[in-house]
Coordinates of C-alpha atoms in Angstrom, one line a residue:
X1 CA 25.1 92.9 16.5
X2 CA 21.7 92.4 16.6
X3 CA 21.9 88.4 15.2
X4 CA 24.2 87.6 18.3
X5 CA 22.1 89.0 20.8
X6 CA 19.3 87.5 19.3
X7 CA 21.6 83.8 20.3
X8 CA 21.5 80.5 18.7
X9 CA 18.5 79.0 19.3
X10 CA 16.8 82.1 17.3
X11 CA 18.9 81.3 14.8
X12 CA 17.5 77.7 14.4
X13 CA 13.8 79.1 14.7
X14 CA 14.7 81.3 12.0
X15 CA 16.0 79.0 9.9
X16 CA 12.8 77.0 10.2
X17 CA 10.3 79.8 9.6
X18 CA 12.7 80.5 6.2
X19 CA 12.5 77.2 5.1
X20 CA 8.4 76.6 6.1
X21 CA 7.9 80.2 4.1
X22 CA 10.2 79.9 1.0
X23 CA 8.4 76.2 0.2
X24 CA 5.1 77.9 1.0
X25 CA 5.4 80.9 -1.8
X26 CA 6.9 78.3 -4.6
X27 CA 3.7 76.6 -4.0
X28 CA 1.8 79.8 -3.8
X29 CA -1.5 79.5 -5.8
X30 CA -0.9 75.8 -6.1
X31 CA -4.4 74.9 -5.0
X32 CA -7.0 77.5 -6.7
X33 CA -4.8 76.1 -9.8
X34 CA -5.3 72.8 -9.4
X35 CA -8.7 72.8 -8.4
X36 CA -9.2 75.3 -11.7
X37 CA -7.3 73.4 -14.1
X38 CA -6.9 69.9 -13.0
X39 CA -10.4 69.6 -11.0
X40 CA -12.5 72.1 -13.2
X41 CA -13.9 73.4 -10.5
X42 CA -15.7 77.1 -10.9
X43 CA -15.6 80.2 -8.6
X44 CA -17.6 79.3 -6.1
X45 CA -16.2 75.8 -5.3
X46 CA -12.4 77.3 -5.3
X47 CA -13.7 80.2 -2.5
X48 CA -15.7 76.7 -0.7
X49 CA -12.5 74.5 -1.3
X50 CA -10.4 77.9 0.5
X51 CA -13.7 78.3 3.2
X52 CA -14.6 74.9 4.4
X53 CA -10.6 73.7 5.1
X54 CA -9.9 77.2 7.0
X55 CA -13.4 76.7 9.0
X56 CA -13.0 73.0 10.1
X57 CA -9.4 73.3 10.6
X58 CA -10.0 76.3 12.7
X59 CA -12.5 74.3 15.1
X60 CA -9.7 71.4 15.1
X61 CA -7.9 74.0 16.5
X62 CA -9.7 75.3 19.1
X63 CA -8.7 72.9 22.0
X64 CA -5.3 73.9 20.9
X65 CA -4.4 76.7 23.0
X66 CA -4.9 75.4 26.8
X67 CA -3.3 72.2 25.1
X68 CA 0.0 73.5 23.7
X69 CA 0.4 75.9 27.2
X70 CA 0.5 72.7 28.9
X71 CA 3.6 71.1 26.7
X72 CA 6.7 72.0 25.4
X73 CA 7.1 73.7 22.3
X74 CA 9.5 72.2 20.7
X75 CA 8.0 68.7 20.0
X76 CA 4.8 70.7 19.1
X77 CA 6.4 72.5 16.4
X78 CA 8.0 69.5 14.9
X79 CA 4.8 67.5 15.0
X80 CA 2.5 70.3 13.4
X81 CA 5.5 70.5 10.9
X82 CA 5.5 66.8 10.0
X83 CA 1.7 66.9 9.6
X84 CA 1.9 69.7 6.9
X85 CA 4.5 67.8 5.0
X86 CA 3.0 64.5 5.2
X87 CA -0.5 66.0 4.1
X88 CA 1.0 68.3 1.5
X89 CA 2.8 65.4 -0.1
X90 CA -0.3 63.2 0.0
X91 CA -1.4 65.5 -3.3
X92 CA 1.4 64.9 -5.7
X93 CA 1.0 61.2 -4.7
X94 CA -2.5 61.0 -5.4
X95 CA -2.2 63.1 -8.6
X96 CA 0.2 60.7 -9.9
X97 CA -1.9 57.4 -9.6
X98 CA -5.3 59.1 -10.7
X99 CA -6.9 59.2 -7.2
X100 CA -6.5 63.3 -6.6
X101 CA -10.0 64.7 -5.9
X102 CA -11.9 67.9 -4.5
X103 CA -12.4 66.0 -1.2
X104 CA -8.8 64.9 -0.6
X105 CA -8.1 68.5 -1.5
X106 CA -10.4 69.7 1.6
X107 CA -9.0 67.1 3.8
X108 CA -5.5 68.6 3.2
X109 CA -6.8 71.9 3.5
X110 CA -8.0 70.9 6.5
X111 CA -5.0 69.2 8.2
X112 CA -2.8 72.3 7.5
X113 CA -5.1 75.0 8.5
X114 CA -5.5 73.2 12.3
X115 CA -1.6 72.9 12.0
X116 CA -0.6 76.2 11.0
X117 CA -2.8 77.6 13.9
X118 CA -1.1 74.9 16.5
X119 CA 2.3 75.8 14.9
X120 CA 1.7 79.6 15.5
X121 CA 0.4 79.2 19.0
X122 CA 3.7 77.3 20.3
X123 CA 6.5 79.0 17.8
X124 CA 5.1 82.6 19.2
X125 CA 5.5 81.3 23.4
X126 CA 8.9 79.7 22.2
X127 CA 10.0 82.8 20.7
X128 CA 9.2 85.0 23.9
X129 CA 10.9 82.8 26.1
X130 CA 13.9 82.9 24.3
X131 CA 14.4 86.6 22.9
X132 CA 14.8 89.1 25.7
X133 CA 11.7 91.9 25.4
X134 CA 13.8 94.9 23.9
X135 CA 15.0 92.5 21.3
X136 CA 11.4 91.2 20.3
X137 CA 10.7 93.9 17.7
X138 CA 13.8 93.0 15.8
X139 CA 13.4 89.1 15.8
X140 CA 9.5 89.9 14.4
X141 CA 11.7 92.3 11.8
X142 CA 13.8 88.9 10.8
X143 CA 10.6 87.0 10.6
X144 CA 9.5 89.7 8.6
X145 CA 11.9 90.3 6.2
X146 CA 12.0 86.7 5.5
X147 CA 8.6 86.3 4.7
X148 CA 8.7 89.0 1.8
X149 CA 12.1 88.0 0.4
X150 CA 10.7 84.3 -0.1
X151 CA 7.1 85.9 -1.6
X152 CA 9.0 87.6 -3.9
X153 CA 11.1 85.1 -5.2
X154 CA 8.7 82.3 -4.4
X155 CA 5.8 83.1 -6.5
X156 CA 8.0 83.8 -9.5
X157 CA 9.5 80.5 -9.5
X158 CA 6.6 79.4 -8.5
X159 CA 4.7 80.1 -11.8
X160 CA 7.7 79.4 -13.7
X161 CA 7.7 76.3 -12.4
X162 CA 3.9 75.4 -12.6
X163 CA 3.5 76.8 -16.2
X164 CA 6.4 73.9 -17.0
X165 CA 5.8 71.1 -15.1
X166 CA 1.4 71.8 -13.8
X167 CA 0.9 73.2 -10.9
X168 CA 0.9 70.0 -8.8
X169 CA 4.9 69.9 -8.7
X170 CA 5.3 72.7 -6.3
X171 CA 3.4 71.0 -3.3
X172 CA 6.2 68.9 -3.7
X173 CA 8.5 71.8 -2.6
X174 CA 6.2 72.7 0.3
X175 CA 6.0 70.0 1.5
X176 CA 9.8 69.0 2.0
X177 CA 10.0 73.0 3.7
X178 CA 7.7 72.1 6.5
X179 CA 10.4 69.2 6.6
X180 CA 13.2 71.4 6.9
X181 CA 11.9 73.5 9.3
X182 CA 10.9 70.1 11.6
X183 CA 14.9 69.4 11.3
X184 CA 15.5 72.8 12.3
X185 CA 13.7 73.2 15.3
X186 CA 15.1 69.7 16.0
X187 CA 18.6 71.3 16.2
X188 CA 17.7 73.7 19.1
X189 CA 19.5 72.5 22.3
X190 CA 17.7 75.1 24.7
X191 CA 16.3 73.4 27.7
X192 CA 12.6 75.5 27.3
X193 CA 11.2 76.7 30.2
X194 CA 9.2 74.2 31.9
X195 CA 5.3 74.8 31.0
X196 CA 2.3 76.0 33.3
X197 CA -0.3 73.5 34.5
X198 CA 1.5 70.7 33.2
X199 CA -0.7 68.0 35.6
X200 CA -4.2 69.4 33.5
X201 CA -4.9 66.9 31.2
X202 CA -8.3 67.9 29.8
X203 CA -9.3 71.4 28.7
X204 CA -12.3 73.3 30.2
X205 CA -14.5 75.3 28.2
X206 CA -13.1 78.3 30.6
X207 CA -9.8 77.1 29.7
X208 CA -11.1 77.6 25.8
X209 CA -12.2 81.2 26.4
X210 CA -10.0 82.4 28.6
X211 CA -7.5 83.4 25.6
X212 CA -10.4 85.7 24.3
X213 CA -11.1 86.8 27.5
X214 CA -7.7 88.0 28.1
X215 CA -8.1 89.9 24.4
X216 CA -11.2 91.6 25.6
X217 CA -10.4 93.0 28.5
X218 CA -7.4 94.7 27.1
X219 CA -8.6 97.2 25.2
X220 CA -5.8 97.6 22.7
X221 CA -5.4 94.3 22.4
X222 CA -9.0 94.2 21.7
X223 CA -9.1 96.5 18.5
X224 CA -5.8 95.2 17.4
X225 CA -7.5 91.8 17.3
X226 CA -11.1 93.6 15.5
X227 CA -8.2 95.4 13.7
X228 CA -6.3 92.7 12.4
X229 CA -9.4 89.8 11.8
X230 CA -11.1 92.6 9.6
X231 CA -8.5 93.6 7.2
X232 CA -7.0 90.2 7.0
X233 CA -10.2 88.3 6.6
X234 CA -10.9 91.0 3.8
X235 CA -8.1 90.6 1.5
X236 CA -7.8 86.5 2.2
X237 CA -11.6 86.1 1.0
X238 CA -10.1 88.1 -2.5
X239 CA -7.9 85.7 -2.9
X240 CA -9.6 82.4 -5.0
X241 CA -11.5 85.2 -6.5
X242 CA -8.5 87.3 -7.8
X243 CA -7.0 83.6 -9.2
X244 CA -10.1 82.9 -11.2
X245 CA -10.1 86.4 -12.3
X246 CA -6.9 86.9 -13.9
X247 CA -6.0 83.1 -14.5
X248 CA -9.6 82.4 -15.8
X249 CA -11.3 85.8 -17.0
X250 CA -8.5 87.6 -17.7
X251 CA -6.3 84.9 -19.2
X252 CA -3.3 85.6 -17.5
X253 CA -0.3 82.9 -17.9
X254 CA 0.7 81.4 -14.4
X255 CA 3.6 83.1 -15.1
X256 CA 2.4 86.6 -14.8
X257 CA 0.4 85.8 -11.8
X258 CA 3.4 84.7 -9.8
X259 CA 5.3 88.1 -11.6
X260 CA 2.4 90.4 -10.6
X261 CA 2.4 89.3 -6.8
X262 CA 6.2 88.3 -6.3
X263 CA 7.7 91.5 -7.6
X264 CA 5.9 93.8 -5.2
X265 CA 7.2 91.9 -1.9
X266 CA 10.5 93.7 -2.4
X267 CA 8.3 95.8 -0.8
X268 CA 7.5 93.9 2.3
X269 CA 11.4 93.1 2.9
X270 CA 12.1 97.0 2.8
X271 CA 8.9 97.5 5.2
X272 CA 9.9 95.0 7.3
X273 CA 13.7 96.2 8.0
X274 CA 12.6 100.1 8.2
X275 CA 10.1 99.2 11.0
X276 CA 12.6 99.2 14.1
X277 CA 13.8 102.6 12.6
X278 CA 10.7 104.2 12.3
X279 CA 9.5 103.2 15.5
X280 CA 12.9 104.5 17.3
X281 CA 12.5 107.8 15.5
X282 CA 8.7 108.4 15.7
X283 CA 7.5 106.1 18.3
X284 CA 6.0 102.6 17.8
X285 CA 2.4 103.8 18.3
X286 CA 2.7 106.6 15.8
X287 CA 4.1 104.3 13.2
X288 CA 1.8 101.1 13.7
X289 CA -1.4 103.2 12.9
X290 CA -0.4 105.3 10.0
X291 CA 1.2 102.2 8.6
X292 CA -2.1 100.1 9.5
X293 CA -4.3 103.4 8.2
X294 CA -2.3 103.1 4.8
X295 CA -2.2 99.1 4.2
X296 CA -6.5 99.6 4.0
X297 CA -6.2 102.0 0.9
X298 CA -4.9 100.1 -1.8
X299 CA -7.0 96.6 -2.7
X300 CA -9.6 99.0 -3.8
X301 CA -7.4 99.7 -6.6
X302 CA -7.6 95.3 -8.3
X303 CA -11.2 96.4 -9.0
X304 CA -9.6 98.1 -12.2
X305 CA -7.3 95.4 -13.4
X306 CA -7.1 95.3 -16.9
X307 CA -5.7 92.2 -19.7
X308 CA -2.3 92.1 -20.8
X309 CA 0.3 94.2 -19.7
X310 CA -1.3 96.9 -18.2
X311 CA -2.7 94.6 -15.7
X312 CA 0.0 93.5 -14.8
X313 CA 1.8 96.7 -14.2
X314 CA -1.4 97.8 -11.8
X315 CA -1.7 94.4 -9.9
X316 CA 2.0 95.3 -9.1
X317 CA 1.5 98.4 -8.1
X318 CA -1.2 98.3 -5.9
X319 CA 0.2 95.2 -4.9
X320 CA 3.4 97.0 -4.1
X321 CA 2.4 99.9 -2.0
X322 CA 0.0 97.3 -0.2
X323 CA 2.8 94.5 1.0
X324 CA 5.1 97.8 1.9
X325 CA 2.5 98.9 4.4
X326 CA 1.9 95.2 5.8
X327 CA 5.5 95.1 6.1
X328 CA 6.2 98.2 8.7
X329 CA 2.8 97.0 10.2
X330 CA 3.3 93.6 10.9
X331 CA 6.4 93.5 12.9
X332 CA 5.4 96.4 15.0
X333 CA 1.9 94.2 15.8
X334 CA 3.4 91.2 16.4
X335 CA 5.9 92.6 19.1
X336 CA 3.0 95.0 20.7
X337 CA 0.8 91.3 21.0
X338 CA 3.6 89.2 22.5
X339 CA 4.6 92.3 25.0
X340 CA 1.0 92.9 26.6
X341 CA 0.5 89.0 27.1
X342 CA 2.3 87.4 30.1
X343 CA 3.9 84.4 29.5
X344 CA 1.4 82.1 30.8
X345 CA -1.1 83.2 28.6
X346 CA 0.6 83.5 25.0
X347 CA -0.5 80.2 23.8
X348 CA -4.2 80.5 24.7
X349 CA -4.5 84.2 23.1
X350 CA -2.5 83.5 20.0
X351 CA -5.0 80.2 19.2
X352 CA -7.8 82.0 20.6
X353 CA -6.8 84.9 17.4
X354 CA -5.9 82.4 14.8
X355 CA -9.0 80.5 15.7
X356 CA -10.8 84.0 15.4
X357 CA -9.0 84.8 12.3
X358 CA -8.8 81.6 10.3
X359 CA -13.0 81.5 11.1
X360 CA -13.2 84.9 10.1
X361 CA -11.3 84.0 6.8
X362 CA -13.0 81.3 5.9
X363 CA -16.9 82.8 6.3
X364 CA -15.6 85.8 4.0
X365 CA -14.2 83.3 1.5
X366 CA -17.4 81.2 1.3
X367 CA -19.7 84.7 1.0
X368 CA -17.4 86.2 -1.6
X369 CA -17.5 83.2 -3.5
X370 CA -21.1 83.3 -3.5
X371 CA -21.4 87.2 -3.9
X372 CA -18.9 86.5 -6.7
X373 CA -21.0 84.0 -8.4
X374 CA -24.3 85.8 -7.3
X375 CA -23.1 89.0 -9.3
X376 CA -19.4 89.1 -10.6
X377 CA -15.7 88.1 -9.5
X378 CA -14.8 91.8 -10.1
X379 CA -17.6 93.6 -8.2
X380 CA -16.7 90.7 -5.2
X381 CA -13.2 92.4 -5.8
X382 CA -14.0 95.8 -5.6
X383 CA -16.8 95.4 -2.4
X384 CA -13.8 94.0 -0.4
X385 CA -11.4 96.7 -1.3
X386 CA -14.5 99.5 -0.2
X387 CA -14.6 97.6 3.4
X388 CA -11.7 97.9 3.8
X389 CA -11.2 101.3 3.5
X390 CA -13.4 101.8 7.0
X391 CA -11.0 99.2 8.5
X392 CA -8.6 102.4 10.5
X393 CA -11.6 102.9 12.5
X394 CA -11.0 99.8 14.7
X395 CA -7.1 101.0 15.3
X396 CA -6.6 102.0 18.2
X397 CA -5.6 105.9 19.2
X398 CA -4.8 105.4 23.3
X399 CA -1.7 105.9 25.3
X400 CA -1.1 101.9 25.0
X401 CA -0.4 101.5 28.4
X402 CA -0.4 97.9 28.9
X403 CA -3.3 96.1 31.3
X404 CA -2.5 95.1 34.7
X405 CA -2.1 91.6 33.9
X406 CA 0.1 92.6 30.7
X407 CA 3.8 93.0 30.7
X408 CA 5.7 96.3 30.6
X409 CA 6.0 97.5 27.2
X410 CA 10.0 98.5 27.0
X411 CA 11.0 101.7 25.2
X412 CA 11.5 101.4 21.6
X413 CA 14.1 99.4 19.9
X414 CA 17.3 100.8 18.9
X415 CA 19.2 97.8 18.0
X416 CA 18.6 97.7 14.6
X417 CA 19.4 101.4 13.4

């Protein structure tokens, strides 16, 4: 089977990206909540609370990627881990002796976002150096899958939990997954491979470009990465907007909002596990544009939400037939990245596009939130979801034949049919 090829120090990694995910969705919404109804904070400050922790985190980050090349993985992971559940605990702490506030918020926003890009960086090097390159598109697949089953349980609890107990409660259970995951990664007995250029001990600024060098000159790596930033930074910068939207305009109950966005990551779980499939039967070029040309038509469509039911039933829909696209996409992208980087490199390019992203996020955020308060949190809404529709441009429509200093790209994978 697929799982035992994949070995046992997979297993571990996947056991801590499960338990890092599934505390992640119950908290999901945590923050725009708490800043709405604990803080009192409008629009604007939820997309600036969202902005300025992605932006500064994101320049935290930057040093990152010559940085975690240079050291193993293992103890990088762990560390970034303990940060996240340290800082995410911080809030539930504060809340409960009266000291929580819009800047400890920021700082925490801060910590995680420089974290989850360190985190990325080393987990994606780890994983190539431990899953042979046939196998790579059906560990993304598992990582996949595992993201959309814990959305869509996660947000449901989620809301369950925050419309009982305030939404500060499930930071508590985010916090103690990054914990899990730490003792996870902790249980991998692997010796790593040792890293490049150990005896550097201070980054060049050569050293910080060279990740996006590497994306440029590559050019399907390059409009993969124009690709990606785009369409991602687009439907992140919706996000605080959609929360003050249905949870403030629209006076949806926190259940309903975890209902409307939980359900339709069924969705993402089926994507995800068709992916291998479709790439075996139609090719994995075929399949990753016409799945990254579909996953740009639908946020247009949360421009018409309506109140009560109805509402829901279209935020679910759209919703639905969004994540279900992102899930066949996804997998496919993340193997077609890891494949055309050499080993040496993976660290620097994946900070170099979380750095890219994250930035890209966050300036989005901070101008929605201000084209939001400018004019209104639906037309914000609907201008995003008319962006993106322009997004399939950037895909790219070549052979995919990787550069010279890429890796061979193996036929596609079979293993999980």
């Amino acid at each position: 089977m697929a799982r035992e090829r994949l070995g046992r120090s997979f297993g571990w990694l996947w056991s801590a990206y499960a338990a890092s995910t599934v505390g992640t969705w119950l908290g999901f919404g945590a923050f725009p909540l708490i800043a709405i109804q604990v803080l009192d904070i409008g629009p604007a400050a939820v997309s600036a609370l969202a902005a300025a922790g992605l932006a500064v985190g994101a320049g935290l980050a930057l040093p990152l990627g010559p940085w975690v090349e240079r050291q193993p993985k293992k103890p990088v992971m762990i560390t970034t881990d303990v940060i996240r559940f340290a800082a995410l605990l911080s809030i539930p702490i504060a809340f409960g002796l009266g000291l929580l506030s819009y800047p400890h918020l920021l700082i925490v926003s801060v910590l995680s976002a420089a974290a989850n890009i360190a985190f990325s960086a080393a987990s994606g090097a780890f994983l190539k150096s431990i899953v042979r390159p046939d196998l790579l598109l059906v560990a993304n697949g598992r990582f996949e899958s595992t993201t959309w089953t814990a959305t869509a349980v996660g947000p449901t609890l989620g809301g369950g939990a925050i419309s009982l107990l305030g939404p500060v409660v499930t930071l508590i259970a985010n916090a103690f997954g990054f914990l899990l995951s730490a003792l996870s990664i902790g249980m991998i007995r692997e010796r790593e491979p040792r890293p490049t250029h150990r005896s550097a001990t201070r980054a060049r600024g050569a050293d910080l470009l060279a990740g996006w060098r590497f994306i440029v000159a590559d050019r399907e790596l390059r409009l993969l990465f124009l690709n990606t930033v785009t369409v991602n930074a687009l439907i992140m910068a919706t996000e605080p907007l959609l929360a003050v939207l249905l949870l403030g305009d629209l006076g949806w109950a926190a259940w309903q909002y975890g209902l409307a966005f939980g359900l339709p990551c069924v969705g993402g779980f089926i994507g995800s596990r068709l992916a291998p499939r479709l790439a075996a039967r139609y090719g994995r070029r075929r399949v990753l544009v016409v799945s990254g040309v579909l996953r740009a038509l639908w946020p247009v469509g949360l421009f018409f939400v309506l109140p009560g039911t109805a509402g829901v039933i279209l935020v679910i829909a759209v919703e639905l037939m969004l994540i279900t696209c992102i899930g066949v996409f996804s997998p496919l992208f993340a193997t077609e990245r890891l494949q055309r980087v050499p080993a040496g490199r993976v660290g620097r390019v994946l900070v170099a596009w979380n750095v890219t992203g994250t930035g890209a996020i966050a300036a989005l955020t901070a101008l929605w939130g201000v084209l939001a308060a400018a004019t209104d949190v639906r037309i914000a809404i609907g201008l995003a979801g008319v962006l993106l529709l322009a997004t399939p441009l950037l895909l790219p429509r070549g052979t995919g034949a990787p550069s010279p200093a890429g890796e061979p790209v193996p036929p596609a994978v079979t293993a999980a049919r």
